[in-house]
Structures are given as C-alpha cells and as structure tokens.
Amino acid sequence: MSTRIVEGPAKAALNILAEDDITFLHSLPKAELHAHLNGSIPLPTLRILLEQYQPDDLPNSLSKDVIEAQIRKFEEGVGLNKISDFFSLFPAVYALTSSPEASSIATRAVLDDFLEPGLDGHPQATYIELRTTPREIPGKMSRREYLEAVLKEVEARGRESAGLIVSLDRRMTSEVMHECVGLAIQLKSEGRPIVGIDLCGDPQAGDVENFKPHLTQARQAGLRLTLHIAEIAETSPDEHRALLNLGPSRLGHATFLPPSIREHYFGHVSVSEDAPADVITMSRRVADKPCVEICLTSNLLCKTVPDLQAHHIRAYLKNSHPVSICTDDTLPFRTSLLGEYALLLAKPPHGLGLSREEVVAIARMSMDSRFI
Ligand code: IMP
Ligand code: ZN
C-alpha cells in the first residue's frame, strides 16, 4: 500500500476542497505521463534500500550518513532557489539504486505508488508512462541490465496500465545517447513495453545539435518523442525551433516558449488576460499539437513560475492547446497526482479555480495523449 506524503502547494489546495470535490477528482480516469523513476521513489522504499546498502569503491558510492542526511532533507522538504539546485538532489538516490535488484525494488514501489490504492483507498493514476535514464555502473550493472530490471516491473502491470519511456540526459555523450536509443529500439522490437524517448536533465547542459541525430533515429524507428523544452528563460529560440522541428508528440513544461514560436508552430494567438479558457473544445484537437505535460508543483518549487496565476498553463488553455497534468518528481516535490488535480480545481490563490467540466476535459486530454 502506498504511503505518499503530500505537503506544500498540493496540500494547501487539497485542504480547501470539499469532500465532494475530492470524490469527484478520485472518480476521474487519470494518466500520469511525466514521472521520473528516480525522482518518484517513496520515502519508505528509500529507507529499505538504505538498510540494504553497502558502500563500495565505485564512483557513485556515498557513505550511509550522507544518504541518511539527504533522505531527511526529502522528508522535511528540500528548499530550491533555482532549477539547477534540483539536479544535486539525485546522487544520494542513485547511490541506492545502483544494482538491478535495487532498481527492481524502486520501480515496483513507484508503480505501486501510482497504480495501487493509497491510504485514502484510491489509486493515483489509471495509467502511467514512467520514464527513466539508462544507467551503467561498471562491474555492477549495464544499461541493458538496468532497463531489463525496470521493464520486468512495468510489464507485470500490463500494457493497459503502464509503459516505459527511455530518457536521454542532456549531459550524455553522443556515444551514450546512441547506445540508449539503440537499446530502446531493440527492446521495443522484441515486444517490450517501451513507448517513447524523453530528453531530460539540466536544461543548461549539452548542445541540441548533438541530440538531434539520436532523437531523429528514435522517431524514425517508430518511438514517440517527449522533450523537456523551454524550462528556463535562458534557452535560445534556436534550441526551441530545433526541438520542435523533430516533431515531438509531447513537450515537458514548455514554460518559456515565446509567443512568436507558439504562434508559428501551434497557431497560438495572443489572448487577453481575462479571455476564458477553451478547454472543452480542445479535447477534440489533441492530435493537432504536441500535448504539454504540466507539472504545477514542480514549477512552483523550482521557481520557474512565480505563482499559479502567472502559470503558462493559462496561455495553453486559452489557445485550446492540449495539456496533461503530471507530477514530475513526487519525492522532492512532495506531491501526488490527486494533489496536482486539486491545484486545478481549488479557488485562487490556492489553485487555478477551473470548473469541474474543465477538469474533466483536462483529464480526458491526458488519457488521449498516451503513447499507446
Ligand atoms: P531517472 O531518469 O529515473 O534517473 O530520474 C531522475 C532524472 O530525471 C534526473 O537525474 C534528471 O536528469 C531527470 N529529471 C527529473 N526531473 C527533471 C526536470 O524537471 N527537468 C529535467 N530533468 C529532470
Ligand atoms: Zn521532468
């Protein structure tokens, strides 16, 4: 049974909703389309992995004390001043998931957390596309072994419940990206439930020209693309255009895509602040435009948006652009999929104050934007 902890913005939104609103949110079929495996491990599972952990001489090894201190920070809530602080949270988690056995335990716990009923008696999601970066630990685990361990757990849920997206980290060398895409194509051709390729990692790292050939190869082999894009204001319009020209099916965050680029690629028009959202008609248009995976708490805590009223979801909704509501990393962000939906329904300033009809349409868009 899941033991998820919800704090911060999601908790505040849940707290102001009526019991009937929560029942309504539980009743919606919901797809989680943007969840990073190593960012979504439940705290009790990290503690179990820590008990089994034996430090060694390998480069990613850390002392038990250092990992314990990081787990305590996750429990108390990590303070982030900027998005780059976020990527320093992962070494402690990676130290604990550095073998196929530990990766299996972590994957099973994440899938349970999303798909099995929690303490409230309800599952978070009807369906999940979990994503993860293939990792190699010399002498302990190859990238293929890592993916095999994760895939076995995903397969156990059935294709109607779960699929796997292989993430390419922007810090990878071209050689490693090539290996990861090759593995994804091969495993998919063997009938394994790999549904797409993600581009993720520190948005300030890497060069889009190096990613392009690998993402193109994946797309040509029939893998759908979801790309973290425009997470920070500093990313150049050339990078936005290069990524959009690859024909992604979905986009992660898309926070700082300038109106001119949104107009050119998606036909967006500038709309006044008070224009009503057009979410009802938009469910019919899902196939037209890449669905934007929206992670409200993640954006608030990473400070890429100042508050919900200024959140870019409003610009996408007003332009009838498909969106899906996702958690990103439940471990550092201490949220849940229910909590993210609560942020849609709760009245400002704790939420966006959307109507139930609008929330139903958004949940349906998430289900319609699955890669299966
Ligand atoms: P993993 O791919 O299962 O190892 O999940 C953790 C990894 O996901 C991190 O090391 C980051 O590379 C990536 N990640 C998690 N959240 C974000 C995000 O919001 N933006 C970009 N990359 C992210
Ligand atoms: Zn992400």
Tab-separated table of N, CA and C and ligand atoms in Angstrom, residues 36-39 86-87 90 94 131-133 146 169 171 200-201 228 231 253 328-329, ligand 1:
chain	number	residue	atom	x	y	z
A	36	HIS	N	9.472	10.861	-13.400
A	36	HIS	CA	10.842	10.321	-13.484
A	36	HIS	C	11.002	9.271	-12.379
A	37	LEU	N	11.444	8.075	-12.766
A	37	LEU	CA	11.513	6.964	-11.806
A	37	LEU	C	12.299	7.348	-10.545
A	38	ASN	N	13.546	7.759	-10.722
A	38	ASN	CA	14.381	8.016	-9.532
A	38	ASN	C	13.974	9.286	-8.774
A	39	GLY	N	13.062	10.053	-9.340
A	39	GLY	CA	12.523	11.212	-8.629
A	39	GLY	C	11.182	10.908	-7.984
A	86	PHE	N	18.207	21.649	-8.168
A	86	PHE	CA	17.421	20.427	-8.187
A	86	PHE	C	18.265	19.202	-8.547
A	87	PHE	N	19.186	19.378	-9.495
A	87	PHE	CA	19.917	18.217	-10.011
A	87	PHE	C	20.940	17.672	-9.007
A	90	PHE	N	20.017	14.237	-6.706
A	90	PHE	CA	19.935	12.856	-7.172
A	90	PHE	C	21.063	11.912	-6.772
A	94	TYR	N	20.673	7.867	-6.449
A	94	TYR	CA	21.376	6.983	-7.391
A	94	TYR	C	22.283	5.997	-6.654
A	131	ARG	N	9.198	7.199	-16.806
A	131	ARG	CA	10.404	7.427	-17.624
A	131	ARG	C	11.648	7.255	-16.775
A	132	THR	N	12.710	6.783	-17.407
A	132	THR	CA	13.969	6.667	-16.673
A	132	THR	C	15.172	6.679	-17.606
A	133	THR	N	16.310	7.128	-17.057
A	133	THR	CA	17.563	7.238	-17.805
A	133	THR	C	18.365	5.951	-17.602
A	146	TYR	N	19.943	-2.616	-16.510
A	146	TYR	CA	19.082	-1.659	-15.803
A	146	TYR	C	17.697	-1.635	-16.453
A	169	ASP	N	19.637	11.881	-21.120
A	169	ASP	CA	20.041	13.025	-20.291
A	169	ASP	C	20.909	13.950	-21.140
A	171	ARG	N	23.297	15.608	-20.462
A	171	ARG	CA	24.737	15.531	-20.160
A	171	ARG	C	25.403	14.316	-20.808
A	200	CYS	N	15.821	14.868	-21.209
A	200	CYS	CA	15.682	15.500	-19.895
A	200	CYS	C	17.049	15.953	-19.380
A	201	GLY	N	17.119	16.295	-18.116
A	201	GLY	CA	18.382	16.703	-17.493
A	201	GLY	C	18.516	18.215	-17.434
A	228	HIS	N	11.687	17.648	-22.831
A	228	HIS	CA	11.704	18.792	-21.915
A	228	HIS	C	12.150	19.995	-22.755
A	231	GLU	N	12.490	25.058	-20.290
A	231	GLU	CA	12.284	25.027	-18.830
A	231	GLU	C	12.779	26.294	-18.170
A	253	HIS	N	6.972	20.654	-19.729
A	253	HIS	CA	6.983	22.012	-19.178
A	253	HIS	C	6.645	23.099	-20.212
A	328	ASP	N	5.963	14.972	-12.202
A	328	ASP	CA	7.405	15.165	-12.426
A	328	ASP	C	8.228	14.303	-11.453
A	329	ASP	N	8.327	14.728	-10.189
A	329	ASP	CA	9.162	14.023	-9.208
A	329	ASP	C	8.464	14.133	-7.840
B	1	IMP	P1	15.780	8.871	-13.675
B	1	IMP	O1	15.814	9.205	-15.130
B	1	IMP	O2	14.872	7.721	-13.340
B	1	IMP	O3	17.162	8.634	-13.143
B	1	IMP	O4	15.135	10.121	-12.896
B	1	IMP	C1	15.869	11.215	-12.396
B	1	IMP	C2	16.431	12.084	-13.500
B	1	IMP	O5	15.368	12.705	-14.222
B	1	IMP	C3	17.268	13.277	-13.005
B	1	IMP	O6	18.622	12.932	-12.804
B	1	IMP	C4	17.134	14.297	-14.137
B	1	IMP	O7	18.078	14.052	-15.156
B	1	IMP	C5	15.774	13.972	-14.720
B	1	IMP	N1	14.766	14.965	-14.289
B	1	IMP	C6	13.906	14.875	-13.272
B	1	IMP	N2	13.122	15.983	-13.218
B	1	IMP	C7	13.512	16.774	-14.240
B	1	IMP	C8	13.083	18.067	-14.708
B	1	IMP	O8	12.150	18.702	-14.223
B	1	IMP	N3	13.769	18.561	-15.777
B	1	IMP	C9	14.769	17.894	-16.390
B	1	IMP	N4	15.176	16.693	-15.978
B	1	IMP	C10	14.559	16.137	-14.915
